[in-house]
C-alpha positions as CSV (number, residue, x, y, z in Angstrom):
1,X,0.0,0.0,0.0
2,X,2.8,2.2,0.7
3,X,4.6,1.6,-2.4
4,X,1.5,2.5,-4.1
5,X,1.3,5.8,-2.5
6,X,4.7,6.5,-3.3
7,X,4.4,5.7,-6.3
8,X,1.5,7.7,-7.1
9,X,2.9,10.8,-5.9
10,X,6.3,10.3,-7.5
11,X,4.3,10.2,-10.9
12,X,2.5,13.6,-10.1
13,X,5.5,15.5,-9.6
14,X,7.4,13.9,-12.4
15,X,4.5,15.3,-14.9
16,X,4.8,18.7,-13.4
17,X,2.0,21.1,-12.1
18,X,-1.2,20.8,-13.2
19,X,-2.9,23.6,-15.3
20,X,-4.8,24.4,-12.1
21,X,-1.7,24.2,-9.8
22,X,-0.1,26.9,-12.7
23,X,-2.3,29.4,-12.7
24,X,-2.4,29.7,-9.1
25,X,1.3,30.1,-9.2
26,X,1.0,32.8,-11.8
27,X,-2.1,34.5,-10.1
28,X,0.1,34.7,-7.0
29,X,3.1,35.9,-9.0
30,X,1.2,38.4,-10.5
31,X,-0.2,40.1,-7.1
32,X,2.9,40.0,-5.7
33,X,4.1,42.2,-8.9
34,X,1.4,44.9,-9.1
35,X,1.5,45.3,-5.3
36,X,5.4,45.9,-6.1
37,X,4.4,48.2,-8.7
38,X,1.8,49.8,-6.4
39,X,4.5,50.0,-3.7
40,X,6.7,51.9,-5.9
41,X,4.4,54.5,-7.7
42,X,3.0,55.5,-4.1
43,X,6.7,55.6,-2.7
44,X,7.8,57.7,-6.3
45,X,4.3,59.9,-6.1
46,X,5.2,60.6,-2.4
47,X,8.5,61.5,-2.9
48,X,7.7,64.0,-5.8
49,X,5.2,65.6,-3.2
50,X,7.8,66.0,-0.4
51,X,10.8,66.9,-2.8
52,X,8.3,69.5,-3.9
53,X,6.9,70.3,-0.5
54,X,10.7,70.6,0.6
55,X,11.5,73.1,-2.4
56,X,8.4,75.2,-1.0
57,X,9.6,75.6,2.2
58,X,13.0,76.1,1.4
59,X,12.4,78.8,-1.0
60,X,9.8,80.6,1.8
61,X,12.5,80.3,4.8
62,X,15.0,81.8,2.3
63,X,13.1,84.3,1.2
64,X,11.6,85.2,4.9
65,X,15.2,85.3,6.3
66,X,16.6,87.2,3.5
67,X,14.4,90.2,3.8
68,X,14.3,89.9,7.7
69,X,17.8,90.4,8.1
70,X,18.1,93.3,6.2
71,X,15.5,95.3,7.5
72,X,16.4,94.4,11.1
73,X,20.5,94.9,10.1
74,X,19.4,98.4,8.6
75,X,21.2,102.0,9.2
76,X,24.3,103.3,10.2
77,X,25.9,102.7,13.7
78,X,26.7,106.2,13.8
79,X,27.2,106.9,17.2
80,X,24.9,109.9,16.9
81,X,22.1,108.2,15.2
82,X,21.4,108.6,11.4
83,X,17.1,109.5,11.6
84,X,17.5,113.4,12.8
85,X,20.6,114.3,10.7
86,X,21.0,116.5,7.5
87,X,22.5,114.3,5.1
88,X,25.0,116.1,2.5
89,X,26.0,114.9,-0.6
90,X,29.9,115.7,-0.9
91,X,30.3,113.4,-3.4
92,X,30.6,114.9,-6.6
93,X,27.9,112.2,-8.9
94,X,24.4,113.4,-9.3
95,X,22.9,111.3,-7.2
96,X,19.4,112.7,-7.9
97,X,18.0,109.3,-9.2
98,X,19.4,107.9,-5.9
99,X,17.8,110.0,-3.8
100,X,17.4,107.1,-0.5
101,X,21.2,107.3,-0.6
102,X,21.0,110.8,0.9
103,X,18.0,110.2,3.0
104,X,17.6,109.9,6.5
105,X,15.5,106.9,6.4
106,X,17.1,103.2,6.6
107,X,14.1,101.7,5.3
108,X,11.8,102.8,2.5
109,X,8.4,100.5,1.4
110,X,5.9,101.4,-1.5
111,X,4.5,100.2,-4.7
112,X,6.9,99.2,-7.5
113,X,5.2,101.2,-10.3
114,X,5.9,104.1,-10.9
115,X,9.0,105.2,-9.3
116,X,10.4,102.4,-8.9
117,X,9.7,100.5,-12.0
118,X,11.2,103.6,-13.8
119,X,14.3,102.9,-11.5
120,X,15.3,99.9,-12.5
121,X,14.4,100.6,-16.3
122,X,16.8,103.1,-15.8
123,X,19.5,101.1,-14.1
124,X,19.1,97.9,-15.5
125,X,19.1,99.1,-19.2
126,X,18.5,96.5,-22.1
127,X,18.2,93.7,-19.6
128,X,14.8,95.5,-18.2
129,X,13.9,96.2,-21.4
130,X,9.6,95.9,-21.7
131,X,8.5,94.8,-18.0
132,X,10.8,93.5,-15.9
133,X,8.6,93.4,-12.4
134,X,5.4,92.2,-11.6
135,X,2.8,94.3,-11.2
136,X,0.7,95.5,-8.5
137,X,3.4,94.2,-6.1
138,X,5.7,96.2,-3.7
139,X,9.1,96.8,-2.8
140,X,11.5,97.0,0.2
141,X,14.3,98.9,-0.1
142,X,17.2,99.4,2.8
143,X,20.1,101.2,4.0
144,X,22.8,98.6,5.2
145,X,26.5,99.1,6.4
146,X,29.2,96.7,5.1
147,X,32.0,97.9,7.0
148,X,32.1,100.3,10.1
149,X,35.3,102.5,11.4
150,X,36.6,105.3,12.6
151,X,38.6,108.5,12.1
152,X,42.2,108.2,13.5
153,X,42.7,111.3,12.9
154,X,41.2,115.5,12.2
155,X,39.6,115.2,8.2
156,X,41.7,117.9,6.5
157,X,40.8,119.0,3.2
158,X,40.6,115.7,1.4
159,X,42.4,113.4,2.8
160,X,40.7,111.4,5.1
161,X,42.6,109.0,8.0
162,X,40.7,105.9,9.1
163,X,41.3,103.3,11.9
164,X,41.3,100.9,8.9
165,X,41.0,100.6,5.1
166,X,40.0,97.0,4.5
167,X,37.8,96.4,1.8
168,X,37.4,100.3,1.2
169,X,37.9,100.6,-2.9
170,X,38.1,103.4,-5.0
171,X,34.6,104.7,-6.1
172,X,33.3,103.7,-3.0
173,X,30.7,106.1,-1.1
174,X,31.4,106.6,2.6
175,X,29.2,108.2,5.2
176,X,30.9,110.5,7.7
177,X,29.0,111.4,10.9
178,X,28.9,113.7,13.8
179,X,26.6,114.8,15.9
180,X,25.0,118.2,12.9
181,X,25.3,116.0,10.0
182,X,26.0,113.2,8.0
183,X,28.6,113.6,4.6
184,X,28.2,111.4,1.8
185,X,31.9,111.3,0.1
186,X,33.6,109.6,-2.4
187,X,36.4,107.7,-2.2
188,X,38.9,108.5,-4.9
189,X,42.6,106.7,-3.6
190,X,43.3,104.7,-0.9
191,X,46.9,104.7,0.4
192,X,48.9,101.8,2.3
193,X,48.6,103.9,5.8
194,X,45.1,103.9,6.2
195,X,44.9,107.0,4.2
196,X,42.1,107.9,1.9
197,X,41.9,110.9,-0.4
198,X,38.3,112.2,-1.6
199,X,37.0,113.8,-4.7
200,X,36.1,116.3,-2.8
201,X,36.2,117.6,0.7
202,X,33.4,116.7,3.5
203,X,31.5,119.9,4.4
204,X,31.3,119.1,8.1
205,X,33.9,119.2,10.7
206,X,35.4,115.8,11.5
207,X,37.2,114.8,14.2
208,X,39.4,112.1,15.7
209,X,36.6,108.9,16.8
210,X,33.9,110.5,14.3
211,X,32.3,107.2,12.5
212,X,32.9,106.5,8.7
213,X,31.2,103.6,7.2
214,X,30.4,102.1,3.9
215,X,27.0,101.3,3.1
216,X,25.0,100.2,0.0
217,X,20.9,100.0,-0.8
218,X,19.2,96.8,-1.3
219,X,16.1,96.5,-2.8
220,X,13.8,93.5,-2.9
221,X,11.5,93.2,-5.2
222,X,9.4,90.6,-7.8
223,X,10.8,90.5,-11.2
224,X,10.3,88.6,-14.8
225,X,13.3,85.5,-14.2
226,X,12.5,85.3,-18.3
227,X,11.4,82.1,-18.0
228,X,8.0,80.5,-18.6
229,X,6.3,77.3,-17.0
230,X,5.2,74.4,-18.8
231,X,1.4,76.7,-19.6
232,X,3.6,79.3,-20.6
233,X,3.0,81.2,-17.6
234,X,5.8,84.3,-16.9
235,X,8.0,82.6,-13.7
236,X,8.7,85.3,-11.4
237,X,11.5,85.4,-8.8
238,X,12.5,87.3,-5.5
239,X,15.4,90.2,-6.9
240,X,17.6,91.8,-5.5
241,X,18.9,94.8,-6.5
242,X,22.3,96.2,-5.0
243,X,23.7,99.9,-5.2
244,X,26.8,100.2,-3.8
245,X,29.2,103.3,-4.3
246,X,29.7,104.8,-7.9
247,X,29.2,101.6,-10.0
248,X,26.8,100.5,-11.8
249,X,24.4,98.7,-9.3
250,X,23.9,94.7,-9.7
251,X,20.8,92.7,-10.1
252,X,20.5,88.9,-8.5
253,X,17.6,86.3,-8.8
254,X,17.6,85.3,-5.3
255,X,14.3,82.9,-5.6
256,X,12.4,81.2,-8.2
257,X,8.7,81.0,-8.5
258,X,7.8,83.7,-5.9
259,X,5.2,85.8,-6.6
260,X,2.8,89.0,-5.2
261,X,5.0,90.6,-2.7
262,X,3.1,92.8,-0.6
263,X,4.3,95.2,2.4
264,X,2.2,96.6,5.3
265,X,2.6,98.7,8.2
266,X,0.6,97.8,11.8
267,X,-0.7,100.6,13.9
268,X,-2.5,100.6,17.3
269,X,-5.8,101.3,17.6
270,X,-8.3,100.3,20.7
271,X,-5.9,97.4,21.6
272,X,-6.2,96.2,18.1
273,X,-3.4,95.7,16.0
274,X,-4.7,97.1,12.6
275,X,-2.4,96.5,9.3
276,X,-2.3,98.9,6.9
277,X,-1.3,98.8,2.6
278,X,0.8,100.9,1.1
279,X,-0.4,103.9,-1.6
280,X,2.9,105.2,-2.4
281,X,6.5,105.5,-1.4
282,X,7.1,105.5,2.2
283,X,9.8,106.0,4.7
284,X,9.4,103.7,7.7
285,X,10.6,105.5,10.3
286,X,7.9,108.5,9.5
287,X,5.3,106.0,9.9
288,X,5.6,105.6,13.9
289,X,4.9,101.9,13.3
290,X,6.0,98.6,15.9
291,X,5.9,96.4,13.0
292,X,6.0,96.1,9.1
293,X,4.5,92.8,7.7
294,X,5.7,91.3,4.1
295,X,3.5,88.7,2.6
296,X,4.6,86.7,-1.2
297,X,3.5,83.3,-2.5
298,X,5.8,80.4,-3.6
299,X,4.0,78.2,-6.5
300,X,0.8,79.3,-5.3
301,X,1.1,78.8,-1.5
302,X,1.0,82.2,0.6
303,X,3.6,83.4,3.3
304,X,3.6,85.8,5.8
305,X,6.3,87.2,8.2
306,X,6.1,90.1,10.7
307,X,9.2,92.3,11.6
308,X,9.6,94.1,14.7
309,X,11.3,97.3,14.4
């Protein structure tokens, strides 16, 4: 009986599966497959979501923390202040299309068109030619310092000694300050003994300690990156726009895909914090204001971000 049984089963697996047996093997071998394939589609669909999720968030910290730390690194650390000074242009250039270079003001908000879509038209040249912002958006322009020093000794005439020259280049504009007035000069040579000779003379009286600093103007702002998406949709960026001394200023694309940058103002009314737009160009510091808030959208997701000041 045994070696029937043997038998019998030694001749079933010597003819193979059965067409039954087969398609079960091949039904199981298929699920096994498209659950692989589902596995890896989710896995690849999730990915693409968090890669782009990532890219959003990125570009909104950058974007947040770029504009942040200028407005809150604004001004002069003149030891006098910079808000309630006369500031003097000493520096020979026509500085008339700059005028925040020679205002009081660290920080200046408002609507990009007109003033200063005509701006950048005007200093970008062919590379702004047709529209090179977005519309209906605002700007942020500031006053920052790059390097701080001091007099070592009495300004006479034009030569000008500092406590150090270090990255202080011909064409550069400097701000001298005392306690009447704030010069804006140019530097035209700078020796090896911390000597600096001007284009022309300062106007004020400066003394040994007095501050000098150099300082250029940023200005944030949503331009054309001359790119479209795949509708054929303009891409806009996050610019930023840097005037510093004499030269011609420089433009960067600092952010893709950011769009609608909007600045307001909060004031205190009844306990209530109440923000307000902006009509036209502003200085911050005549506004009386705790706060300025900047909003912008990164592919189609909105941002805020409040700045004490």
């Amino acid at each position: 009986m045994i070696d029937r049984i043997l038998l019998y089963t030694a001749s079933k697996y010597s003819r193979g599966l059965s067409i039954v047996e087969l398609l079960v093997a091949m039904t199981i071998s298929l699920i096994a497959a498209s659950t692989a394939i589902i596995i890896f589609f989710n896995f690849k669909d999730f990915y693409n979501h968090s890669a782009q999720k990532a890219s959003i968030d990125i570009k909104e910290l950058t974007v947040k923390q770029a504009i942040y730390d200028s407005i809150i690194n604004s001004g002069l650390s003149c030891a006098y202040g910079t808000n309630t000074q006369t500031y003097i242009n000493d520096t020979g250039d026509d500085l008339s299309a700059h005028s925040f270079l020679t205002d009081s003001s660290n920080i200046r908000i408002g609507n990009i068109s007109p003033n200063i879509s005509d701006y950048l038209q005007t200093n970008l040249g062919t590379s702004c030619s047709g529209t090179c912002y977005q519309n209906n958006t605002d700007y942020i322009m500031v006053k920052t310092e790059t390097k701080s020093t001091y007099l070592a000794a009495n300004l006479v005439n034009s030569t000008l000694y500092l406590d150090s020259t270090n990255s202080i280049n011909p064409g550069d504009y400097l701000a001298l300050c005392n306690s009447d007035q704030i010069d804006l000069v140019k530097v035209s040579h700078v020796g090896n003994s911390n000597d600096i000779t001007l284009f022309q003379p300062a106007t004020g009286q400066y003394i040994v300690d007095d501050y000098a600093g150099k300082f250029e103007i940023l200005l944030f702002y949503i331009g054309d990156s001359g790119r479209v998406d795949n509708s054929g949709n303009t891409i806009y960026s996050l610019f930023l726009y840097i005037k510093s001394g004499s030269s011609v200023g420089q433009n960067y694309e600092l952010v893709s895909s950011v769009e609608n940058l909007k600045v307001s103002y909060a004031t205190i009314k009844n306990d209530q914090i109440i923000w307000n737009n902006i009509s036209s160009d502003t200085d911050v510091d005549t506004l009386n204001t705790p706060a300025l808030k900047f909003s912008f959208s990164v592919d189609g997701k909105n941002f805020t971000k409040v700045v004490l000041i």
